């Protein structure tokens, strides 16, 4: 909740024992890491904007999780959360991001020219290509904690920045609370419209407060560059197009991001970033690059092969259904994207997708001809760092 | 327990002084400010109340009808002694624009003091919801003397069951939207300890949501006693489902006629019920049980939240006063199809619901009929109103069975003094 110590000092009248959450039935990263000692140490702290450890963990307390899926279970309320509550968040980050240490440094590389290939993925198999990330605007609290005034300020600044773009980036902003029915229909048909979050993971963190105030969608005329304002993060930036030209998608992504960043910097509100965590976002799972680069690809034979999961693991890729996270695949078409977010750069991660998908399409072709793919199974790619 | 109570009081007094000195600014800045970033107090000054004023143009709830930029400006930076703010009171109303036909309240209290500190918005909301009841000039009567009830036995060919419910809050502990885990656990401890002192027909057992066995859970479901984690966004947006199911539970007597919910939408919800039409007995048990519980917690230095303007203090302003809903499940196959049914109910100050409770539809011809009013009339008056009203409805039904005509009764006096 914004701008207050939210009852926090009042809580200090009660013992740690009395306040400590019951996490015995929980299965998320926060529950695995938080101890009474840690809670005792952090409970009287707060960030400069008043975010407390209970605010950080509320979503994890309210959502015990799933026996098979490890959710994160905590969020940041502002940039300083990652510093003030590092005793809790560093181990959570380490668990979530393959052992990333508190002393590790993250590499940022948005130079699209460093990507090799990526323009020759077979469009008979690769139906569409997409790269997304998030950005937080320095000086404002994050979606779990911001006030209406702050959220509106983020919207205003973002729209100003986006409206100043030209060339292939020229576009228009559609605020959620005042779009016409016709505009809404079109955005749904384009698969651009985002809805009020229903996931209790997000609701438990307070991100849907005041919906749909100061939320909106901006996209360019070509419908290849799209920005979500004030959904789960301040900004979600998406570059996408039909077919397999990931190189073009990534170029547009990098150029667009850099142009937007320049404008924010001019207003003394650049993006939140530091050399340890890379780009700062609300959920610790999106730190580093916050990048998910992926394709919708037809792999009906490969996906039923006994080694499919192993191949994905070795390539450091992840599969999802074509509806996105937590959906199933339809008709042998999968969403394949990078599994890593931190410890490797944007170029590294997209390279991973490009190389991995190219290989998998070749495997699919081999399987179509009835041939074996055993000799093509890749070695395990090293994890970042 | 009493020493914890005094400690809590002294903690609150300090905060009261600090809050008095500089609204929220001092309270938040007396905790550490780091060199990077802007402190919460300074942050607030960057955004005048006009920047934070919610957009309520598409809203239909009591909050939206009553809130103005001037009132918001006056109250935004105030805090209760427990550091509860106006934005936290109104979040549920901002997040839930409402329904064109159903006017929800749109705000909640975080503690007893909310009704005082934010009186400028609570009072018009209370007036709107409770038929013009003005907390600044009126007093609410409390009367739990069940011996005053007359004709409290219904015709059981029509009335299938009778029930009276209310809520009670424990003074000194924050309400469900605001309470910390420790406070919620304290409410559970205080109430369960009190209930363990009940005897004879009131003697019973507590079933904590976190510890109940599969078998106990099934039995409670079969008895229709078990409550679930709230799913209504009206409640979840107000923060009432936090930390579920920690410190939540159900207590009931062995006879299953007296039931208490702990830490659901209020600290406690107290229910007396039985099959059949003996409303007088249901209400007698209700009053006796409530008084016993009150005596038992007072023995340990606790008491219920109550004052003479607002009666019993509960989380939602709609439940102030008596917090009482007395009702029956009654079969009215002919009357319910008569075009005058709703008008008759209105004039009798009664409300119909489906047999699943609020926001459900009737099944077959059986309705849940209960009192509309909560504040400005006493418990005895409201229960008598339900008894007289339901008797009238049954009378109408019988007349229609004999093809006789029925008439719309004159309106019962509203709760104005």
PDB file of C-alpha atoms in Angstrom, chain B residues 104-270:
ATOM      1  CA  UNK B 104     -22.625  -1.654  -2.614  1.00  0.00           C
ATOM      2  CA  UNK B 105     -21.034   0.331   0.205  1.00  0.00           C
ATOM      3  CA  UNK B 106     -17.546   0.673  -1.262  1.00  0.00           C
ATOM      4  CA  UNK B 107     -15.517   1.213   1.880  1.00  0.00           C
ATOM      5  CA  UNK B 108     -14.459  -0.556   5.064  1.00  0.00           C
ATOM      6  CA  UNK B 109     -13.009   0.325   8.444  1.00  0.00           C
ATOM      7  CA  UNK B 110      -9.536  -0.889   9.425  1.00  0.00           C
ATOM      8  CA  UNK B 111     -10.100  -0.309  13.125  1.00  0.00           C
ATOM      9  CA  UNK B 112     -12.558   1.235  15.560  1.00  0.00           C
ATOM     10  CA  UNK B 113     -10.992   4.680  15.148  1.00  0.00           C
ATOM     11  CA  UNK B 114     -11.539   4.699  11.358  1.00  0.00           C
ATOM     12  CA  UNK B 115     -15.158   5.702  11.917  1.00  0.00           C
ATOM     13  CA  UNK B 116     -13.906   8.708  13.905  1.00  0.00           C
ATOM     14  CA  UNK B 117     -10.819   9.819  11.997  1.00  0.00           C
ATOM     15  CA  UNK B 118     -12.592   9.510   8.637  1.00  0.00           C
ATOM     16  CA  UNK B 119     -16.028  10.545   9.911  1.00  0.00           C
ATOM     17  CA  UNK B 120     -16.372  13.104   7.127  1.00  0.00           C
ATOM     18  CA  UNK B 121     -16.709  10.308   4.584  1.00  0.00           C
ATOM     19  CA  UNK B 122     -18.121   7.536   6.772  1.00  0.00           C
ATOM     20  CA  UNK B 123     -21.043   9.655   7.999  1.00  0.00           C
ATOM     21  CA  UNK B 124     -22.557  10.397   4.586  1.00  0.00           C
ATOM     22  CA  UNK B 125     -21.980   6.781   3.556  1.00  0.00           C
ATOM     23  CA  UNK B 126     -23.747   5.577   6.708  1.00  0.00           C
ATOM     24  CA  UNK B 127     -26.591   8.003   6.069  1.00  0.00           C
ATOM     25  CA  UNK B 128     -26.967   6.766   2.493  1.00  0.00           C
ATOM     26  CA  UNK B 129     -26.899   3.107   3.429  1.00  0.00           C
ATOM     27  CA  UNK B 130     -29.043   3.325   6.579  1.00  0.00           C
ATOM     28  CA  UNK B 131     -31.990   5.419   5.393  1.00  0.00           C
ATOM     29  CA  UNK B 132     -30.872   8.794   6.605  1.00  0.00           C
ATOM     30  CA  UNK B 133     -29.442   7.731   9.974  1.00  0.00           C
ATOM     31  CA  UNK B 134     -27.245  10.623  11.086  1.00  0.00           C
ATOM     32  CA  UNK B 135     -24.455   9.549  13.464  1.00  0.00           C
ATOM     33  CA  UNK B 136     -23.801  13.144  14.487  1.00  0.00           C
ATOM     34  CA  UNK B 137     -27.272  13.648  15.959  1.00  0.00           C
ATOM     35  CA  UNK B 138     -28.823  10.233  16.568  1.00  0.00           C
ATOM     36  CA  UNK B 139     -28.313   7.460  19.084  1.00  0.00           C
ATOM     37  CA  UNK B 140     -28.606   3.767  18.353  1.00  0.00           C
ATOM     38  CA  UNK B 141     -30.618   1.598  20.789  1.00  0.00           C
ATOM     39  CA  UNK B 142     -29.230  -1.783  21.853  1.00  0.00           C
ATOM     40  CA  UNK B 143     -31.745  -4.253  23.322  1.00  0.00           C
ATOM     41  CA  UNK B 144     -30.979  -7.948  23.726  1.00  0.00           C
ATOM     42  CA  UNK B 145     -33.920  -8.768  26.034  1.00  0.00           C
ATOM     43  CA  UNK B 146     -35.563 -11.636  24.164  1.00  0.00           C
ATOM     44  CA  UNK B 147     -38.443 -11.849  26.665  1.00  0.00           C
ATOM     45  CA  UNK B 148     -40.021  -8.894  24.891  1.00  0.00           C
ATOM     46  CA  UNK B 149     -40.675 -10.910  21.728  1.00  0.00           C
ATOM     47  CA  UNK B 150     -44.291 -11.869  20.958  1.00  0.00           C
ATOM     48  CA  UNK B 151     -45.779 -14.434  18.536  1.00  0.00           C
ATOM     49  CA  UNK B 152     -42.379 -15.840  17.798  1.00  0.00           C
ATOM     50  CA  UNK B 153     -43.558 -19.284  16.627  1.00  0.00           C
ATOM     51  CA  UNK B 154     -44.197 -19.648  12.883  1.00  0.00           C
ATOM     52  CA  UNK B 155     -46.447 -22.092  11.026  1.00  0.00           C
ATOM     53  CA  UNK B 156     -44.026 -24.860  10.143  1.00  0.00           C
ATOM     54  CA  UNK B 157     -45.981 -25.807   7.038  1.00  0.00           C
ATOM     55  CA  UNK B 158     -44.358 -22.731   5.581  1.00  0.00           C
ATOM     56  CA  UNK B 159     -41.269 -21.860   7.612  1.00  0.00           C
ATOM     57  CA  UNK B 160     -38.533 -24.456   7.189  1.00  0.00           C
ATOM     58  CA  UNK B 161     -35.828 -22.860   9.340  1.00  0.00           C
ATOM     59  CA  UNK B 162     -35.079 -19.801  11.487  1.00  0.00           C
ATOM     60  CA  UNK B 163     -31.813 -17.991  12.001  1.00  0.00           C
ATOM     61  CA  UNK B 164     -30.364 -14.863  13.615  1.00  0.00           C
ATOM     62  CA  UNK B 165     -26.829 -13.653  12.973  1.00  0.00           C
ATOM     63  CA  UNK B 166     -24.677 -10.739  13.988  1.00  0.00           C
ATOM     64  CA  UNK B 167     -21.019  -9.821  14.338  1.00  0.00           C
ATOM     65  CA  UNK B 168     -18.838  -8.675  17.195  1.00  0.00           C
ATOM     66  CA  UNK B 169     -15.401  -7.026  17.161  1.00  0.00           C
ATOM     67  CA  UNK B 170     -12.850  -7.198  19.941  1.00  0.00           C
ATOM     68  CA  UNK B 171     -11.904  -3.723  21.146  1.00  0.00           C
ATOM     69  CA  UNK B 172      -8.192  -2.938  20.880  1.00  0.00           C
ATOM     70  CA  UNK B 173      -7.445  -5.158  17.875  1.00  0.00           C
ATOM     71  CA  UNK B 174      -7.533  -4.059  14.239  1.00  0.00           C
ATOM     72  CA  UNK B 175     -10.295  -5.272  11.927  1.00  0.00           C
ATOM     73  CA  UNK B 176      -9.858  -7.895   9.138  1.00  0.00           C
ATOM     74  CA  UNK B 177      -8.787  -5.466   6.391  1.00  0.00           C
ATOM     75  CA  UNK B 178      -5.947  -4.135   8.530  1.00  0.00           C
ATOM     76  CA  UNK B 179      -5.035  -6.685  11.150  1.00  0.00           C
ATOM     77  CA  UNK B 180      -1.557  -8.153  11.300  1.00  0.00           C
ATOM     78  CA  UNK B 181      -1.111 -11.913  11.652  1.00  0.00           C
ATOM     79  CA  UNK B 182      -0.376 -11.468  15.344  1.00  0.00           C
ATOM     80  CA  UNK B 183      -3.544  -9.444  15.921  1.00  0.00           C
ATOM     81  CA  UNK B 184      -5.643 -11.982  14.055  1.00  0.00           C
ATOM     82  CA  UNK B 185      -4.162 -14.789  16.130  1.00  0.00           C
ATOM     83  CA  UNK B 186      -4.886 -12.730  19.256  1.00  0.00           C
ATOM     84  CA  UNK B 187      -8.547 -12.422  18.220  1.00  0.00           C
ATOM     85  CA  UNK B 188      -8.672 -16.188  17.783  1.00  0.00           C
ATOM     86  CA  UNK B 189      -7.060 -16.791  21.186  1.00  0.00           C
ATOM     87  CA  UNK B 190      -9.313 -14.339  23.039  1.00  0.00           C
ATOM     88  CA  UNK B 191     -12.535 -15.627  21.498  1.00  0.00           C
ATOM     89  CA  UNK B 192     -11.745 -19.341  21.673  1.00  0.00           C
ATOM     90  CA  UNK B 193     -10.738 -18.986  25.306  1.00  0.00           C
ATOM     91  CA  UNK B 194     -13.998 -17.199  26.050  1.00  0.00           C
ATOM     92  CA  UNK B 195     -16.072 -19.792  24.214  1.00  0.00           C
ATOM     93  CA  UNK B 196     -14.444 -22.625  26.118  1.00  0.00           C
ATOM     94  CA  UNK B 197     -16.248 -21.302  29.204  1.00  0.00           C
ATOM     95  CA  UNK B 198     -19.714 -21.847  27.746  1.00  0.00           C
ATOM     96  CA  UNK B 199     -21.808 -24.517  29.465  1.00  0.00           C
ATOM     97  CA  UNK B 200     -24.942 -26.681  29.150  1.00  0.00           C
ATOM     98  CA  UNK B 201     -26.735 -26.237  25.826  1.00  0.00           C
ATOM     99  CA  UNK B 202     -24.083 -23.775  24.739  1.00  0.00           C
ATOM    100  CA  UNK B 203     -21.066 -26.020  25.424  1.00  0.00           C
ATOM    101  CA  UNK B 204     -19.124 -26.772  22.253  1.00  0.00           C
ATOM    102  CA  UNK B 205     -15.868 -27.111  20.344  1.00  0.00           C
ATOM    103  CA  UNK B 206     -13.539 -25.099  18.117  1.00  0.00           C
ATOM    104  CA  UNK B 207     -12.369 -26.248  14.680  1.00  0.00           C
ATOM    105  CA  UNK B 208      -9.442 -24.262  13.368  1.00  0.00           C
ATOM    106  CA  UNK B 209      -9.288 -24.062   9.576  1.00  0.00           C
ATOM    107  CA  UNK B 210      -5.582 -24.891   9.551  1.00  0.00           C
ATOM    108  CA  UNK B 211      -5.880 -27.962  11.769  1.00  0.00           C
ATOM    109  CA  UNK B 212      -9.242 -29.575  11.117  1.00  0.00           C
ATOM    110  CA  UNK B 213      -9.188 -33.172   9.931  1.00  0.00           C
ATOM    111  CA  UNK B 214     -10.727 -34.334   6.639  1.00  0.00           C
ATOM    112  CA  UNK B 215     -13.546 -35.879   8.610  1.00  0.00           C
ATOM    113  CA  UNK B 216     -14.270 -32.732  10.598  1.00  0.00           C
ATOM    114  CA  UNK B 217     -14.227 -30.733   7.396  1.00  0.00           C
ATOM    115  CA  UNK B 218     -16.727 -33.049   5.736  1.00  0.00           C
ATOM    116  CA  UNK B 219     -19.023 -32.917   8.749  1.00  0.00           C
ATOM    117  CA  UNK B 220     -18.915 -29.127   8.824  1.00  0.00           C
ATOM    118  CA  UNK B 221     -19.754 -29.031   5.113  1.00  0.00           C
ATOM    119  CA  UNK B 222     -22.679 -31.394   5.632  1.00  0.00           C
ATOM    120  CA  UNK B 223     -23.946 -29.211   8.467  1.00  0.00           C
ATOM    121  CA  UNK B 224     -23.623 -26.161   6.211  1.00  0.00           C
ATOM    122  CA  UNK B 225     -21.304 -24.579   8.794  1.00  0.00           C
ATOM    123  CA  UNK B 226     -18.023 -24.412   6.903  1.00  0.00           C
ATOM    124  CA  UNK B 227     -17.030 -21.076   5.430  1.00  0.00           C
ATOM    125  CA  UNK B 228     -14.630 -20.761   2.533  1.00  0.00           C
ATOM    126  CA  UNK B 229     -11.900 -18.336   1.633  1.00  0.00           C
ATOM    127  CA  UNK B 230     -13.737 -15.286   0.295  1.00  0.00           C
ATOM    128  CA  UNK B 231     -13.834 -15.054  -3.479  1.00  0.00           C
ATOM    129  CA  UNK B 232     -15.911 -11.909  -3.779  1.00  0.00           C
ATOM    130  CA  UNK B 233     -13.678  -9.081  -5.028  1.00  0.00           C
ATOM    131  CA  UNK B 234     -15.577  -6.787  -2.656  1.00  0.00           C
ATOM    132  CA  UNK B 235     -13.869  -8.646   0.199  1.00  0.00           C
ATOM    133  CA  UNK B 236     -10.544  -9.603  -1.382  1.00  0.00           C
ATOM    134  CA  UNK B 237      -9.827  -6.051  -2.528  1.00  0.00           C
ATOM    135  CA  UNK B 238     -10.304  -4.910   1.061  1.00  0.00           C
ATOM    136  CA  UNK B 239      -7.518  -7.252   2.156  1.00  0.00           C
ATOM    137  CA  UNK B 240      -9.685  -9.522   4.275  1.00  0.00           C
ATOM    138  CA  UNK B 241      -8.395 -12.770   2.817  1.00  0.00           C
ATOM    139  CA  UNK B 242      -4.727 -12.128   3.621  1.00  0.00           C
ATOM    140  CA  UNK B 243      -2.784 -14.997   5.199  1.00  0.00           C
ATOM    141  CA  UNK B 244      -5.722 -17.392   4.688  1.00  0.00           C
ATOM    142  CA  UNK B 245      -6.419 -19.717   6.485  1.00  0.00           C
ATOM    143  CA  UNK B 246      -4.219 -18.576   9.385  1.00  0.00           C
ATOM    144  CA  UNK B 247      -6.211 -17.959  12.618  1.00  0.00           C
ATOM    145  CA  UNK B 248      -9.572 -18.684  11.009  1.00  0.00           C
ATOM    146  CA  UNK B 249     -11.983 -21.200  12.438  1.00  0.00           C
ATOM    147  CA  UNK B 250     -15.455 -22.296  13.340  1.00  0.00           C
ATOM    148  CA  UNK B 251     -16.850 -22.933  16.787  1.00  0.00           C
ATOM    149  CA  UNK B 252     -20.214 -24.566  17.396  1.00  0.00           C
ATOM    150  CA  UNK B 253     -22.130 -25.993  20.318  1.00  0.00           C
ATOM    151  CA  UNK B 254     -22.709 -29.718  20.522  1.00  0.00           C
ATOM    152  CA  UNK B 255     -26.355 -29.279  19.575  1.00  0.00           C
ATOM    153  CA  UNK B 256     -25.366 -27.396  16.413  1.00  0.00           C
ATOM    154  CA  UNK B 257     -27.706 -24.495  17.171  1.00  0.00           C
ATOM    155  CA  UNK B 258     -25.126 -21.850  18.101  1.00  0.00           C
ATOM    156  CA  UNK B 259     -22.222 -21.192  15.760  1.00  0.00           C
ATOM    157  CA  UNK B 260     -19.370 -18.688  15.653  1.00  0.00           C
ATOM    158  CA  UNK B 261     -17.121 -17.852  12.711  1.00  0.00           C
ATOM    159  CA  UNK B 262     -13.757 -16.456  13.692  1.00  0.00           C
ATOM    160  CA  UNK B 263     -11.815 -14.020  11.493  1.00  0.00           C
ATOM    161  CA  UNK B 264     -13.887 -14.341   8.357  1.00  0.00           C
ATOM    162  CA  UNK B 265     -15.314 -10.960   7.340  1.00  0.00           C
ATOM    163  CA  UNK B 266     -15.369  -9.718  10.941  1.00  0.00           C
ATOM    164  CA  UNK B 267     -13.564 -10.727  14.135  1.00  0.00           C
ATOM    165  CA  UNK B 268     -16.595 -12.877  14.950  1.00  0.00           C
ATOM    166  CA  UNK B 269     -19.890 -13.714  13.341  1.00  0.00           C
ATOM    167  CA  UNK B 270     -22.391 -15.190  15.799  1.00  0.00           C
TER     168      UNK B 270
END
